[in-house]
PDB file of C-alpha atoms in Angstrom:
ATOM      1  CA  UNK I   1      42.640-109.266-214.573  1.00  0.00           C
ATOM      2  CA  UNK I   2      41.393-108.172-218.144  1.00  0.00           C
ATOM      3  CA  UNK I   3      40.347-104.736-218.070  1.00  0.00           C
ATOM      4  CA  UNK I   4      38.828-102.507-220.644  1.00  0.00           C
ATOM      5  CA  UNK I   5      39.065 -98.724-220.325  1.00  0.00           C
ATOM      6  CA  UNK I   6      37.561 -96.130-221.391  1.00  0.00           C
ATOM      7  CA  UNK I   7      39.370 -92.974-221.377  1.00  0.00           C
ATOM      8  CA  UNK I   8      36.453 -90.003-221.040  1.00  0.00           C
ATOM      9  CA  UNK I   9      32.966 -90.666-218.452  1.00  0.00           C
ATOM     10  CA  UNK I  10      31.061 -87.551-220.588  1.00  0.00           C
ATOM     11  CA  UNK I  11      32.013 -85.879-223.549  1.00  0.00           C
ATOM     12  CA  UNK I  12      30.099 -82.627-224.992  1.00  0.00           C
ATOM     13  CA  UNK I  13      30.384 -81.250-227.978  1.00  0.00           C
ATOM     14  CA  UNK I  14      28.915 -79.123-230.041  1.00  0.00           C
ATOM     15  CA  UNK I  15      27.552 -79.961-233.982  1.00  0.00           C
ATOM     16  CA  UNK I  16      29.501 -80.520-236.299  1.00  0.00           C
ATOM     17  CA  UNK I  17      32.948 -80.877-233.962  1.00  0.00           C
ATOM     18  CA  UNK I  18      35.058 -84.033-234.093  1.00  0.00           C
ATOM     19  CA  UNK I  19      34.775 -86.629-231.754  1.00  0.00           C
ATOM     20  CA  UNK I  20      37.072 -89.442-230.621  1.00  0.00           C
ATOM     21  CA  UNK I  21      36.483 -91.840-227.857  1.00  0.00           C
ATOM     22  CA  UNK I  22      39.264 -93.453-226.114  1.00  0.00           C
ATOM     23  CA  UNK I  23      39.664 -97.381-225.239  1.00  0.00           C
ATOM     24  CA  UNK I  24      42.378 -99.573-224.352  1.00  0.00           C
ATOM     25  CA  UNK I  25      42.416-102.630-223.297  1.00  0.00           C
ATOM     26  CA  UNK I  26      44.881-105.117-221.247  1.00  0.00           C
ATOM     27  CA  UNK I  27      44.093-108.630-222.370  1.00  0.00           C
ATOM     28  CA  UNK I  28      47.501-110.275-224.047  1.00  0.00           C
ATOM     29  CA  UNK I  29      45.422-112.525-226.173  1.00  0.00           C
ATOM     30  CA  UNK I  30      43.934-112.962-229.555  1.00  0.00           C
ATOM     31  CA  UNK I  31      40.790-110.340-229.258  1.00  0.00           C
ATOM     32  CA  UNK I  32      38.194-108.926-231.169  1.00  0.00           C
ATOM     33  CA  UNK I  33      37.270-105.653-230.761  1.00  0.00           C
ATOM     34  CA  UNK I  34      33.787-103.881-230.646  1.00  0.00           C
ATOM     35  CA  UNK I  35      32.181-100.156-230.311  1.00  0.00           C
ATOM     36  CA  UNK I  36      28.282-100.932-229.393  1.00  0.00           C
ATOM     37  CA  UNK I  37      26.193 -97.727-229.109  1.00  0.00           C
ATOM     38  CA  UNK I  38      23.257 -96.928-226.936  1.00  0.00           C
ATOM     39  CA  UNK I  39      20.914 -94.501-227.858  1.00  0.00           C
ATOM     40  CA  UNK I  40      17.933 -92.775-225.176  1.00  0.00           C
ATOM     41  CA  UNK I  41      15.517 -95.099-224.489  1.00  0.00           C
ATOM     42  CA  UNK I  42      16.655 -98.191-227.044  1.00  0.00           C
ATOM     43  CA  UNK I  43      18.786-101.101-226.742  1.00  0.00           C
ATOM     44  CA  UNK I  44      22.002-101.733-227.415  1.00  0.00           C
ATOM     45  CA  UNK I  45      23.183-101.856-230.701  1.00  0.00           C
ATOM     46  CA  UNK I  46      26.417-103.042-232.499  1.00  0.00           C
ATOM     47  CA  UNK I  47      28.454 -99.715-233.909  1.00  0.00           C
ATOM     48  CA  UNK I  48      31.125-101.542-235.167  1.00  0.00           C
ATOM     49  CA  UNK I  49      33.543-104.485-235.197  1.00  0.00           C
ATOM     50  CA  UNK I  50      37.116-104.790-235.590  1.00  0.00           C
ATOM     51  CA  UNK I  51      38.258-109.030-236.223  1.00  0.00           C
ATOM     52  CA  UNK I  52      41.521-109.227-238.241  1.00  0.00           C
ATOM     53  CA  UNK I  53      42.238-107.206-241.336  1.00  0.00           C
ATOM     54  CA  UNK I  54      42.640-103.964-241.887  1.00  0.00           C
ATOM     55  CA  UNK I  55      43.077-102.062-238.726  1.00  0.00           C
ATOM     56  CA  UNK I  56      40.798 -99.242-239.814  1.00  0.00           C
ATOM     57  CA  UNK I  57      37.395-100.640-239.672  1.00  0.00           C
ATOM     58  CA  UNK I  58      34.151 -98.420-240.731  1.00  0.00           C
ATOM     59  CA  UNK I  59      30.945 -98.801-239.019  1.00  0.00           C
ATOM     60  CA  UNK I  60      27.333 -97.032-239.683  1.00  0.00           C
ATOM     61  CA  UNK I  61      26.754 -93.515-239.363  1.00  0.00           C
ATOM     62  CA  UNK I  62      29.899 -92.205-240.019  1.00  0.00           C
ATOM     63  CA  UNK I  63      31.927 -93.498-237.323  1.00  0.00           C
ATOM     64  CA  UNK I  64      35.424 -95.753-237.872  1.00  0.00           C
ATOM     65  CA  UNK I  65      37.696 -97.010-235.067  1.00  0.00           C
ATOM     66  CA  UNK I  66      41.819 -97.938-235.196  1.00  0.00           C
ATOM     67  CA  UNK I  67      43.059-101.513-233.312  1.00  0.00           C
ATOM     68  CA  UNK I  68      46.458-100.454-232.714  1.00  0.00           C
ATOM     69  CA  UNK I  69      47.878-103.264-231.697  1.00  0.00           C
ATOM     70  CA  UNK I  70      51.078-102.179-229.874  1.00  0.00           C
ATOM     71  CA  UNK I  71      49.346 -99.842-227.742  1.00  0.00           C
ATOM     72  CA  UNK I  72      46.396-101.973-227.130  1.00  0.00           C
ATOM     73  CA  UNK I  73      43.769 -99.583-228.386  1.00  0.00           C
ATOM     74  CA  UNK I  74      40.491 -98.974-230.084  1.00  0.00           C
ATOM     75  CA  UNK I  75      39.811 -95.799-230.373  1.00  0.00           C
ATOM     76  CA  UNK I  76      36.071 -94.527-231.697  1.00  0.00           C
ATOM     77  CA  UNK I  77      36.150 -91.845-234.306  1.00  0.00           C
ATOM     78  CA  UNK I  78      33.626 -89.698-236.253  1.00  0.00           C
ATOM     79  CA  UNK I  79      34.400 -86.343-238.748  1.00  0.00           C
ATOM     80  CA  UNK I  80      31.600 -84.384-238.041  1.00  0.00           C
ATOM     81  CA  UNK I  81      28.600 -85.127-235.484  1.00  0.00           C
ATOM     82  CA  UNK I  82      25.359 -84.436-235.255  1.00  0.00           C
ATOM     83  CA  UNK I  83      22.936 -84.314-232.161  1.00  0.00           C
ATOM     84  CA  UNK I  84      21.389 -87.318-233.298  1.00  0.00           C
ATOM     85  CA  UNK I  85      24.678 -88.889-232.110  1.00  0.00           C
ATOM     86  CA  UNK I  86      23.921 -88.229-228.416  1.00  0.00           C
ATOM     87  CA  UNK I  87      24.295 -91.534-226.600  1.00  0.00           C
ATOM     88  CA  UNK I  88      26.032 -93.786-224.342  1.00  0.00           C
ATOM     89  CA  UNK I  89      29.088 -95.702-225.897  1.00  0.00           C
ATOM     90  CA  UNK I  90      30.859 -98.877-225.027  1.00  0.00           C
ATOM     91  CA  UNK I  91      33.891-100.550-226.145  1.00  0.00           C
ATOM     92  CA  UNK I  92      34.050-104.047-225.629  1.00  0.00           C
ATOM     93  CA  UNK I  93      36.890-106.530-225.815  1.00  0.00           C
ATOM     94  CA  UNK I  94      35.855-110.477-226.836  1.00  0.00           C
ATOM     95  CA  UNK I  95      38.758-112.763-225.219  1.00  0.00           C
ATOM     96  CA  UNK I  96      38.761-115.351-228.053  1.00  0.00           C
ATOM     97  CA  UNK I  97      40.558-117.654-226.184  1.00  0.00           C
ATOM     98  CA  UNK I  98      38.349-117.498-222.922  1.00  0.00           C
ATOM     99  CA  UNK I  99      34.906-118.797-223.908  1.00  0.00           C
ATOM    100  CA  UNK I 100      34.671-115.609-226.372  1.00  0.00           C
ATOM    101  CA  UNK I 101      33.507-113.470-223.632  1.00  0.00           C
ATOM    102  CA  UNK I 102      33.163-109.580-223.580  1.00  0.00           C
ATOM    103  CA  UNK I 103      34.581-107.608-221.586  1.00  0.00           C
ATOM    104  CA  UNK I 104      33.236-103.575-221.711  1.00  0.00           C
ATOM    105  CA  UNK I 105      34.594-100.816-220.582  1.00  0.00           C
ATOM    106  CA  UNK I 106      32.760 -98.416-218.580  1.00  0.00           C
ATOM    107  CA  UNK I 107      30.543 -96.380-221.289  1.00  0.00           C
ATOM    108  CA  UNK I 108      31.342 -92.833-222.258  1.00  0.00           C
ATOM    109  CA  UNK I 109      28.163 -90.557-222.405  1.00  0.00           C
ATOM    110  CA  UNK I 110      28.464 -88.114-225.694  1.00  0.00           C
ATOM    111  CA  UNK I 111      26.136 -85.254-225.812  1.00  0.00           C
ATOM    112  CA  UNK I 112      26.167 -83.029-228.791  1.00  0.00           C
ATOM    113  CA  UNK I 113      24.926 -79.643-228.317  1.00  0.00           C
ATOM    114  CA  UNK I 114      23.120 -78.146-231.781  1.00  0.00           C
TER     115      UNK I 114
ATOM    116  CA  UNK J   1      11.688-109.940-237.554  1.00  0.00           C
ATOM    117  CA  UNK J   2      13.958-111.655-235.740  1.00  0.00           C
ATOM    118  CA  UNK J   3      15.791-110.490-232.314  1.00  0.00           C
ATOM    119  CA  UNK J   4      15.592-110.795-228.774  1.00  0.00           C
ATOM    120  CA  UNK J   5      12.674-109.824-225.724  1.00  0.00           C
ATOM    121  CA  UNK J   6      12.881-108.871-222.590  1.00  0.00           C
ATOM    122  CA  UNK J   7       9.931-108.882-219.685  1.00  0.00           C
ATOM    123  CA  UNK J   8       9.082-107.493-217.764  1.00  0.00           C
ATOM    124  CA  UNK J   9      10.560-103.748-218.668  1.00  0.00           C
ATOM    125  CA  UNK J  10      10.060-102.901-215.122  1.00  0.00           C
ATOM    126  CA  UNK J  11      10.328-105.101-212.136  1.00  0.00           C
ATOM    127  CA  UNK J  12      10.019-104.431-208.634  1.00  0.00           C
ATOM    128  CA  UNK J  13      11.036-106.680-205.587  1.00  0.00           C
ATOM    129  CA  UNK J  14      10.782-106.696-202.540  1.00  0.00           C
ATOM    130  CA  UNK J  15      13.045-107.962-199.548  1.00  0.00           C
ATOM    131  CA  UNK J  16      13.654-111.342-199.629  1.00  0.00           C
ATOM    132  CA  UNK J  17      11.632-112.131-202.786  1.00  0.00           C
ATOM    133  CA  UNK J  18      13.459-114.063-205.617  1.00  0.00           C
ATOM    134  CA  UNK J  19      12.246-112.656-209.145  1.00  0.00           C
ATOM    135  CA  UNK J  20      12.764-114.048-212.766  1.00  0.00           C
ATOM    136  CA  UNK J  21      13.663-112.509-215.538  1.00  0.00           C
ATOM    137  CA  UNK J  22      12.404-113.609-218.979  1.00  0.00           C
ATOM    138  CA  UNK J  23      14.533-113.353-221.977  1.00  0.00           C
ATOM    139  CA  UNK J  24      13.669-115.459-225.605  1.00  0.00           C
ATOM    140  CA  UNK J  25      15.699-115.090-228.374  1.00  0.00           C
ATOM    141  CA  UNK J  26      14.044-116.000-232.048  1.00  0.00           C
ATOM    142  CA  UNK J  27      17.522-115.862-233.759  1.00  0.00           C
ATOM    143  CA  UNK J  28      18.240-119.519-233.519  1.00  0.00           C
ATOM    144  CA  UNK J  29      21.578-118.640-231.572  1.00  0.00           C
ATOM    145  CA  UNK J  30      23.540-121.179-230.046  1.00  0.00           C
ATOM    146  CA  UNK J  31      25.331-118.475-226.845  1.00  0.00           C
ATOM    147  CA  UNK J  32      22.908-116.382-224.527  1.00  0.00           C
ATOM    148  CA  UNK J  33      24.429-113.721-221.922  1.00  0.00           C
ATOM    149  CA  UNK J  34      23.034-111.983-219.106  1.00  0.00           C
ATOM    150  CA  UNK J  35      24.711-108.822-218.029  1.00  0.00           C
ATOM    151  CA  UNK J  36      24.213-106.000-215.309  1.00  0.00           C
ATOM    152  CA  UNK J  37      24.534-102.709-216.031  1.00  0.00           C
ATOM    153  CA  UNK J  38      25.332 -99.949-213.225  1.00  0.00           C
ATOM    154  CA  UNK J  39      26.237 -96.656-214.190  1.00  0.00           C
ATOM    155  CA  UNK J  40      29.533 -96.103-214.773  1.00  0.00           C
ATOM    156  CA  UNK J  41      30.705 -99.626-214.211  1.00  0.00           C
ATOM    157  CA  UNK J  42      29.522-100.551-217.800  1.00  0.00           C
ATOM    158  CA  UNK J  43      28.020-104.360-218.376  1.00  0.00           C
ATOM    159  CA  UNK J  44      29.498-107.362-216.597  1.00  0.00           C
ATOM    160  CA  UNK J  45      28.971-110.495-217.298  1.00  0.00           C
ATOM    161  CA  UNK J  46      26.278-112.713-214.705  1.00  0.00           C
ATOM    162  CA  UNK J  47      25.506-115.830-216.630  1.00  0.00           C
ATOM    163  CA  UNK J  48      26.062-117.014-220.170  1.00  0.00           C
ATOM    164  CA  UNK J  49      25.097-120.398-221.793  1.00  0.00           C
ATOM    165  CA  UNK J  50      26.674-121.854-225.283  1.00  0.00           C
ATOM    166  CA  UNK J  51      23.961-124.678-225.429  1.00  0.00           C
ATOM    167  CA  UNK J  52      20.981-125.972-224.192  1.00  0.00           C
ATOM    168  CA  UNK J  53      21.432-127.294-221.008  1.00  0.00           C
ATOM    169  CA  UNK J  54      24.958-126.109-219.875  1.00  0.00           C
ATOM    170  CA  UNK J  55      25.731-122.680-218.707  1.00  0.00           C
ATOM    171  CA  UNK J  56      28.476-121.167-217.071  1.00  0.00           C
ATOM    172  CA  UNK J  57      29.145-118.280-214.313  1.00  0.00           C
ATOM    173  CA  UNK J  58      30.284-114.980-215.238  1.00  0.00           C
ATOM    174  CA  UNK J  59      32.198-112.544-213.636  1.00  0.00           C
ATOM    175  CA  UNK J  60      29.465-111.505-211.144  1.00  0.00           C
ATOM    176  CA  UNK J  61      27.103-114.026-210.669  1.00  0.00           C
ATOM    177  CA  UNK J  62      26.594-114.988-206.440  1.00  0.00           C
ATOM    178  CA  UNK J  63      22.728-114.041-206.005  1.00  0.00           C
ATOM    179  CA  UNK J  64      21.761-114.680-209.216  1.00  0.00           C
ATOM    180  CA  UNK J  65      20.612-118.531-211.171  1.00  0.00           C
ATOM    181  CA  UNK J  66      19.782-119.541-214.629  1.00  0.00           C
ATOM    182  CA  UNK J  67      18.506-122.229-216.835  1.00  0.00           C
ATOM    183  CA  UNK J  68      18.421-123.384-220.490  1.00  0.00           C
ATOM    184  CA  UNK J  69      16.103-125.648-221.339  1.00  0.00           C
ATOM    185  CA  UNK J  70      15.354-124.915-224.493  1.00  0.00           C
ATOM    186  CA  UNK J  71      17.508-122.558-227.003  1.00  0.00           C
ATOM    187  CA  UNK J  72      15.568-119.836-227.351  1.00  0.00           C
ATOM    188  CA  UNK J  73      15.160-119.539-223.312  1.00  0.00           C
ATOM    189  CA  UNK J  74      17.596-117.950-220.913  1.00  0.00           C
ATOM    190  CA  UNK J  75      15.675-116.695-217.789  1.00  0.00           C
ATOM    191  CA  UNK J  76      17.533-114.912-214.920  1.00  0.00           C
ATOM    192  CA  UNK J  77      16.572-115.545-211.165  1.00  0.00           C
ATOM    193  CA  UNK J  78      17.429-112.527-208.820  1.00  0.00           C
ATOM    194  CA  UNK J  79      17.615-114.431-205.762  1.00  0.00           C
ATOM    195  CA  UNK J  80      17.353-112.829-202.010  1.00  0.00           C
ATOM    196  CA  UNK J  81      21.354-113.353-201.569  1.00  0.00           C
ATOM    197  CA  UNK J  82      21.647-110.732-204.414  1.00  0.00           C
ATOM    198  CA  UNK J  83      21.932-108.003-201.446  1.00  0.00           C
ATOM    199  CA  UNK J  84      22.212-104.978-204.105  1.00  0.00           C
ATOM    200  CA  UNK J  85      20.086-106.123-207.300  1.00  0.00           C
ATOM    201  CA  UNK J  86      18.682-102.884-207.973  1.00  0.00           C
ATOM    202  CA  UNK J  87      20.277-102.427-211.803  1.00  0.00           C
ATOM    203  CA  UNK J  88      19.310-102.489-215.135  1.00  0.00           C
ATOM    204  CA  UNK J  89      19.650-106.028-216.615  1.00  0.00           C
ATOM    205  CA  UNK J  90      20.506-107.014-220.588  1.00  0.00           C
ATOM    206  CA  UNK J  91      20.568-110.182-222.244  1.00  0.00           C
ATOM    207  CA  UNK J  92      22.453-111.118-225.160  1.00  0.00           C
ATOM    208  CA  UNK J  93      22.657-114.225-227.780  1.00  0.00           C
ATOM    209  CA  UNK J  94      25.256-114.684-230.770  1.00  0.00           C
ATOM    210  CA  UNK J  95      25.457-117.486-233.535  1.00  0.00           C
ATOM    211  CA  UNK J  96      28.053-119.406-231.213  1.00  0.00           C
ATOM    212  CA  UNK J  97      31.239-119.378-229.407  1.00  0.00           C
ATOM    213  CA  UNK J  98      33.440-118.686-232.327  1.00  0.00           C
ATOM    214  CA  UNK J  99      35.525-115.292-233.790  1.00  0.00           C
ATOM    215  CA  UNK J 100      32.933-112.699-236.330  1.00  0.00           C
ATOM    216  CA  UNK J 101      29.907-112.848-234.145  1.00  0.00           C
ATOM    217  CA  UNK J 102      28.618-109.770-232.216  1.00  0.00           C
ATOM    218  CA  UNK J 103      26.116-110.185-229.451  1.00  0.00           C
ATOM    219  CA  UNK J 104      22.582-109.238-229.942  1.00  0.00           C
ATOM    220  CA  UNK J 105      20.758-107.418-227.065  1.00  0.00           C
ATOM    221  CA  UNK J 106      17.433-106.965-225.759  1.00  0.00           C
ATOM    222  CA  UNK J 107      15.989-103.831-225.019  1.00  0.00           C
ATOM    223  CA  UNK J 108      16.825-104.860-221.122  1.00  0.00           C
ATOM    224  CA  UNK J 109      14.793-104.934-217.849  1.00  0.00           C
ATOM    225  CA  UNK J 110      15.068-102.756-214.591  1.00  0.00           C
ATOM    226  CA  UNK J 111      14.709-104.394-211.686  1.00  0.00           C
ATOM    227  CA  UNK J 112      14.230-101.987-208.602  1.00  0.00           C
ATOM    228  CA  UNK J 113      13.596-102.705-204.840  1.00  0.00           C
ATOM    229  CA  UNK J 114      10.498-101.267-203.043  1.00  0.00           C
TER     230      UNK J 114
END
């Protein structure tokens, strides 16, 4: 079955650190790829999107993920954090060729210390 | 603006008891999701619809119903065979079933049992 995982459950840093957030996925097919961010107490909101392209893709707030496509990953990045970027993220997979449905991985909890 | 509701935030049932869960999208999207989240098992997929009128099953969806009668419409019946529905529920729309379009979600509902 298609899988999407997330490498870390709860990652803490400290201001000003790096982060990177692990995801790989297993599905063979054509995919797009997706880092959706959830911040205390709001909804769900779309990070950034990887469709074909470039396999560096940018997103808001500072972040920018890598589709490496031999190793089947997706991996979340940002430089330099800040404690507003305390929140739950998910990487989701789209299976273009099933319905376009997602598929996310289990959500890795950042908390950033100032 | 434009995006998607949830009601109630809060939702309490009790044994045996089917409840409904409203979600309206003013986006004038084609696709509407349901998912469950559960902590640390991200968000899988319960229902989703591509038009009015047709919908499909997800990955999870004995206990729960839906309907679409109208686009901007996509309620979610918990029903009493849902034997563990305590969770916190999100709906989603998108333009369509096709490749460069991220899901929208609501701010979600939490359905507990008393």
């Amino acid at each position: 079955a298609q899988s999407v995982s997330q490498h870390n459950h709860h990652v803490i840093l400290s201001e000003a650190a790096s982060l990177e957030l692990g995801c790989n996925y297993s599905y063979g097919g054509t995919v797009n790829l997706f880092w959706y961010v959830q911040y205390p107490g709001q909804h769900l909101q779309l990070l950034l999107k990887y469709f074909s392209g470039d396999p560096l893709v940018k997103g808001i707030k500072g972040f920018e993920a890598e589709f490496i496509k031999s190793k089947f990953s997706f991996n979340l990045r940002k430089p330099s954090v800040q404690w507003s970027d305390t929140a739950e993220y998910f990487c989701a997979v789209a299976r273009i060729t099933d319905d376009y449905k997602l598929s996310f991985g289990a959500g890795t909890t950042v908390t950033v210390r100032a | 603006d434009g995006g998607i509701t949830q009601s109630p935030k809060y939702l309490f049932r009790k044994e045996g008891q089917n409840v409904t869960l409203s979600c309206e999208q003013n986006l004038n999207h084609d696709a509407m999701y349901w998912y469950r989240q559960d902590p640390g098992q991200g968000l899988r997929l319960i229902y989703y619809s591509q038009i009015v009128n047709d919908f499909q099953k997800g990955d999870i969806a004995e206990g729960y119903s839906v309907s679409r009668e109208k686009k901007e419409s996509f309620p979610l019946t918990v029903t009493s065979a849902q034997k563990n529905p305590t969770a916190f529920y999100l709906c989603a729309s998108t333009q369509g079933q096709r490749e460069n379009q991220p899901q929208h979600f609501g701010d979600g509902t939490r359905l507990s049992i008393l």
